[in-house]
Amino acid sequence: MLKAFAPALSAILLVSCVSPPLANPPTDSLPNPVSLPLPDVIEIPLPPDIETQVKQAYANEQPNEQPVAERQVTILRFSRETWPDSCFGLGQPAEACLFSLTEGWQVEAADATGGNSRFYRTDLTGDSVRLSTLENNLPPSVGDRILQTLRARAIAEGTELSIVSAEPQVWDSCLGVAAEDEICAQIGILGWEATATDTRSSWTYHTDGLGNTIVLHSALERLKMTIPPALRPPDEATHPAS
């Protein structure tokens, strides 16, 4: 999916695509930020071949826009991933995909002059590069760590944990979750805002780029579900809640 690129690109480019650890990690208490009880993901630099292939793909995929030279394409965030199939999880209905785990990368590229950003998925060598058409481009590795956090804290009530929405973000040093009177440095950490649910409750988390730091943005939130009057108990149908 094409996504409008933030105008603050010049500030973002000064920050590593892989977010650094926070100087003061958050405390582990609800509804305050929640620390991740998992080992840190080791930073793996993006291989030059992958970077080159993604930049070429971005430069070549401008059907309705002004041409972009490869030198104008910059890499924003990236992560090492394991895809569920040979189509990197992007297979079309009539496409035959081999259902075997495939190692590769997810990379976000953008026009350095202020154009759109796009997410790409690749194999491990960069021989195959595919533009993501998904609405939700949260790296599977980060999504897994968010769900593992919920399971580890035994917060979830239901058994069907899943990520229902996610958006790439550029955070301050507090990942957008500041305690009262806390001063947050505007350093531009590339990360994600993601909402998870167990079908009964939902939680919104802010993360850095790799999911090494995950903070709870909202305390336990009940999903708002509208029950048609015909399906409510008689008392509720006659006297709906205000």
mmCIF file with all atom_site columns, N, CA and C in Angstrom, residues 5 9 17 39 51 55 60 66 74 76 82 87 94 101 110 114 133 139 156-157 170 172 182 199 203 213 233 239-240:
data_model
loop_
_atom_site.group_PDB
_atom_site.id
_atom_site.type_symbol
_atom_site.label_atom_id
_atom_site.label_alt_id
_atom_site.label_comp_id
_atom_site.label_asym_id
_atom_site.label_entity_id
_atom_site.label_seq_id
_atom_site.pdbx_PDB_ins_code
_atom_site.Cartn_x
_atom_site.Cartn_y
_atom_site.Cartn_z
_atom_site.occupancy
_atom_site.B_iso_or_equiv
_atom_site.pdbx_formal_charge
_atom_site.auth_seq_id
_atom_site.auth_comp_id
_atom_site.auth_asym_id
_atom_site.auth_atom_id
_atom_site.pdbx_PDB_model_num
ATOM 1  N N  . PHE A 1 5   ? 4.566   9.933   2.682   1.00 0.00 ? 5   PHE A N  1
ATOM 2  C CA . PHE A 1 5   ? 5.812   9.998   3.439   1.00 0.00 ? 5   PHE A CA 1
ATOM 3  C C  . PHE A 1 5   ? 5.832   11.262  4.271   1.00 0.00 ? 5   PHE A C  1
ATOM 4  N N  . LEU A 1 9   ? 11.481  14.102  6.647   1.00 0.00 ? 9   LEU A N  1
ATOM 5  C CA . LEU A 1 9   ? 12.419  13.083  6.190   1.00 0.00 ? 9   LEU A CA 1
ATOM 6  C C  . LEU A 1 9   ? 13.841  13.434  6.550   1.00 0.00 ? 9   LEU A C  1
ATOM 7  N N  . CYS A 1 17  ? 18.177  3.185   10.903  1.00 0.00 ? 17  CYS A N  1
ATOM 8  C CA . CYS A 1 17  ? 16.944  2.474   10.563  1.00 0.00 ? 17  CYS A CA 1
ATOM 9  C C  . CYS A 1 17  ? 16.578  1.485   11.644  1.00 0.00 ? 17  CYS A C  1
ATOM 10 N N  . PRO A 1 39  ? 14.608  -11.605 25.295  1.00 0.00 ? 39  PRO A N  1
ATOM 11 C CA . PRO A 1 39  ? 15.958  -11.175 24.919  1.00 0.00 ? 39  PRO A CA 1
ATOM 12 C C  . PRO A 1 39  ? 15.899  -10.179 23.771  1.00 0.00 ? 39  PRO A C  1
ATOM 13 N N  . GLU A 1 51  ? 19.691  -3.765  -0.273  1.00 0.00 ? 51  GLU A N  1
ATOM 14 C CA . GLU A 1 51  ? 19.454  -2.325  -0.408  1.00 0.00 ? 51  GLU A CA 1
ATOM 15 C C  . GLU A 1 51  ? 19.398  -1.920  -1.875  1.00 0.00 ? 51  GLU A C  1
ATOM 16 N N  . LYS A 1 55  ? 16.038  -0.470  -3.814  1.00 0.00 ? 55  LYS A N  1
ATOM 17 C CA . LYS A 1 55  ? 16.084  0.871   -4.420  1.00 0.00 ? 55  LYS A CA 1
ATOM 18 C C  . LYS A 1 55  ? 15.733  0.808   -5.905  1.00 0.00 ? 55  LYS A C  1
ATOM 19 N N  . ASN A 1 60  ? 11.744  1.831   -10.196 1.00 0.00 ? 60  ASN A N  1
ATOM 20 C CA . ASN A 1 60  ? 11.057  1.312   -11.387 1.00 0.00 ? 60  ASN A CA 1
ATOM 21 C C  . ASN A 1 60  ? 9.546   1.269   -11.232 1.00 0.00 ? 60  ASN A C  1
ATOM 22 N N  . GLN A 1 66  ? 6.207   11.098  -11.239 1.00 0.00 ? 66  GLN A N  1
ATOM 23 C CA . GLN A 1 66  ? 7.437   11.501  -11.884 1.00 0.00 ? 66  GLN A CA 1
ATOM 24 C C  . GLN A 1 66  ? 8.502   10.423  -11.654 1.00 0.00 ? 66  GLN A C  1
ATOM 25 N N  . THR A 1 74  ? 15.902  6.350   -0.670  1.00 0.00 ? 74  THR A N  1
ATOM 26 C CA . THR A 1 74  ? 16.566  6.096   0.604   1.00 0.00 ? 74  THR A CA 1
ATOM 27 C C  . THR A 1 74  ? 15.857  4.967   1.340   1.00 0.00 ? 74  THR A C  1
ATOM 28 N N  . LEU A 1 76  ? 14.529  3.456   4.797   1.00 0.00 ? 76  LEU A N  1
ATOM 29 C CA . LEU A 1 76  ? 14.131  3.903   6.129   1.00 0.00 ? 76  LEU A CA 1
ATOM 30 C C  . LEU A 1 76  ? 14.290  2.772   7.136   1.00 0.00 ? 76  LEU A C  1
ATOM 31 N N  . THR A 1 82  ? 11.178  -14.022 8.792   1.00 0.00 ? 82  THR A N  1
ATOM 32 C CA . THR A 1 82  ? 10.935  -15.369 8.274   1.00 0.00 ? 82  THR A CA 1
ATOM 33 C C  . THR A 1 82  ? 9.521   -15.391 7.720   1.00 0.00 ? 82  THR A C  1
ATOM 34 N N  . CYS A 1 87  ? 6.007   -16.878 -1.309  1.00 0.00 ? 87  CYS A N  1
ATOM 35 C CA . CYS A 1 87  ? 5.502   -15.595 -1.807  1.00 0.00 ? 87  CYS A CA 1
ATOM 36 C C  . CYS A 1 87  ? 5.623   -14.497 -0.755  1.00 0.00 ? 87  CYS A C  1
ATOM 37 N N  . ALA A 1 94  ? -4.848  -16.553 -7.180  1.00 0.00 ? 94  ALA A N  1
ATOM 38 C CA . ALA A 1 94  ? -4.562  -17.560 -8.205  1.00 0.00 ? 94  ALA A CA 1
ATOM 39 C C  . ALA A 1 94  ? -3.079  -17.928 -8.254  1.00 0.00 ? 94  ALA A C  1
ATOM 40 N N  . LEU A 1 101 ? 8.827   -22.181 5.182   1.00 0.00 ? 101 LEU A N  1
ATOM 41 C CA . LEU A 1 101 ? 9.394   -20.979 5.769   1.00 0.00 ? 101 LEU A CA 1
ATOM 42 C C  . LEU A 1 101 ? 10.504  -20.438 4.875   1.00 0.00 ? 101 LEU A C  1
ATOM 43 N N  . ALA A 1 110 ? 11.819  5.033   0.393   1.00 0.00 ? 110 ALA A N  1
ATOM 44 C CA . ALA A 1 110 ? 11.106  6.285   0.117   1.00 0.00 ? 110 ALA A CA 1
ATOM 45 C C  . ALA A 1 110 ? 11.924  7.153   -0.813  1.00 0.00 ? 110 ALA A C  1
ATOM 46 N N  . GLY A 1 114 ? 10.900  13.654  -0.950  1.00 0.00 ? 114 GLY A N  1
ATOM 47 C CA . GLY A 1 114 ? 9.620   13.893  -0.293  1.00 0.00 ? 114 GLY A CA 1
ATOM 48 C C  . GLY A 1 114 ? 8.459   13.131  -0.884  1.00 0.00 ? 114 GLY A C  1
ATOM 49 N N  . THR A 1 133 ? 1.374   -5.090  -0.730  1.00 0.00 ? 133 THR A N  1
ATOM 50 C CA . THR A 1 133 ? 0.069   -4.486  -0.972  1.00 0.00 ? 133 THR A CA 1
ATOM 51 C C  . THR A 1 133 ? -0.809  -4.563  0.276   1.00 0.00 ? 133 THR A C  1
ATOM 52 N N  . PRO A 1 139 ? 6.175   -5.643  10.930  1.00 0.00 ? 139 PRO A N  1
ATOM 53 C CA . PRO A 1 139 ? 7.011   -6.832  10.727  1.00 0.00 ? 139 PRO A CA 1
ATOM 54 C C  . PRO A 1 139 ? 6.508   -7.996  11.581  1.00 0.00 ? 139 PRO A C  1
ATOM 55 N N  . ALA A 1 156 ? -4.150  -11.272 28.794  1.00 0.00 ? 156 ALA A N  1
ATOM 56 C CA . ALA A 1 156 ? -5.229  -11.595 27.866  1.00 0.00 ? 156 ALA A CA 1
ATOM 57 C C  . ALA A 1 156 ? -6.206  -12.587 28.468  1.00 0.00 ? 156 ALA A C  1
ATOM 58 N N  . GLU A 1 157 ? -7.483  -12.364 28.222  1.00 0.00 ? 157 GLU A N  1
ATOM 59 C CA . GLU A 1 157 ? -8.527  -13.242 28.719  1.00 0.00 ? 157 GLU A CA 1
ATOM 60 C C  . GLU A 1 157 ? -8.915  -14.296 27.685  1.00 0.00 ? 157 GLU A C  1
ATOM 61 N N  . VAL A 1 170 ? 7.270   7.620   13.893  1.00 0.00 ? 170 VAL A N  1
ATOM 62 C CA . VAL A 1 170 ? 8.567   8.186   14.254  1.00 0.00 ? 170 VAL A CA 1
ATOM 63 C C  . VAL A 1 170 ? 8.404   8.752   15.659  1.00 0.00 ? 170 VAL A C  1
ATOM 64 N N  . ASP A 1 172 ? 9.584   9.994   19.744  1.00 0.00 ? 172 ASP A N  1
ATOM 65 C CA . ASP A 1 172 ? 10.583  10.670  20.562  1.00 0.00 ? 172 ASP A CA 1
ATOM 66 C C  . ASP A 1 172 ? 11.269  9.628   21.450  1.00 0.00 ? 172 ASP A C  1
ATOM 67 N N  . GLU A 1 182 ? 7.843   14.163  32.498  1.00 0.00 ? 182 GLU A N  1
ATOM 68 C CA . GLU A 1 182 ? 9.006   13.563  31.855  1.00 0.00 ? 182 GLU A CA 1
ATOM 69 C C  . GLU A 1 182 ? 9.364   14.348  30.604  1.00 0.00 ? 182 GLU A C  1
ATOM 70 N N  . THR A 1 199 ? -10.038 -10.788 21.365  1.00 0.00 ? 199 THR A N  1
ATOM 71 C CA . THR A 1 199 ? -11.464 -10.777 20.998  1.00 0.00 ? 199 THR A CA 1
ATOM 72 C C  . THR A 1 199 ? -12.354 -10.240 22.128  1.00 0.00 ? 199 THR A C  1
ATOM 73 N N  . TRP A 1 203 ? -5.343  -3.823  23.394  1.00 0.00 ? 203 TRP A N  1
ATOM 74 C CA . TRP A 1 203 ? -4.209  -3.099  23.965  1.00 0.00 ? 203 TRP A CA 1
ATOM 75 C C  . TRP A 1 203 ? -3.442  -2.438  22.833  1.00 0.00 ? 203 TRP A C  1
ATOM 76 N N  . THR A 1 213 ? 12.003  -2.665  22.613  1.00 0.00 ? 213 THR A N  1
ATOM 77 C CA . THR A 1 213 ? 11.301  -1.889  23.633  1.00 0.00 ? 213 THR A CA 1
ATOM 78 C C  . THR A 1 213 ? 9.846   -1.775  23.226  1.00 0.00 ? 213 THR A C  1
ATOM 79 N N  . PRO A 1 233 ? -31.276 -8.265  25.693  1.00 0.00 ? 233 PRO A N  1
ATOM 80 C CA . PRO A 1 233 ? -32.320 -8.689  26.647  1.00 0.00 ? 233 PRO A CA 1
ATOM 81 C C  . PRO A 1 233 ? -33.425 -7.651  26.692  1.00 0.00 ? 233 PRO A C  1
ATOM 82 N N  . HIS A 1 239 ? -34.672 -0.064  27.635  1.00 0.00 ? 239 HIS A N  1
ATOM 83 C CA . HIS A 1 239 ? -33.948 1.044   28.255  1.00 0.00 ? 239 HIS A CA 1
ATOM 84 C C  . HIS A 1 239 ? -32.483 0.958   27.884  1.00 0.00 ? 239 HIS A C  1
ATOM 85 N N  . PRO A 1 240 ? -32.127 1.339   26.666  1.00 0.00 ? 240 PRO A N  1
ATOM 86 C CA . PRO A 1 240 ? -30.731 1.234   26.225  1.00 0.00 ? 240 PRO A CA 1
ATOM 87 C C  . PRO A 1 240 ? -29.815 2.066   27.115  1.00 0.00 ? 240 PRO A C  1
#
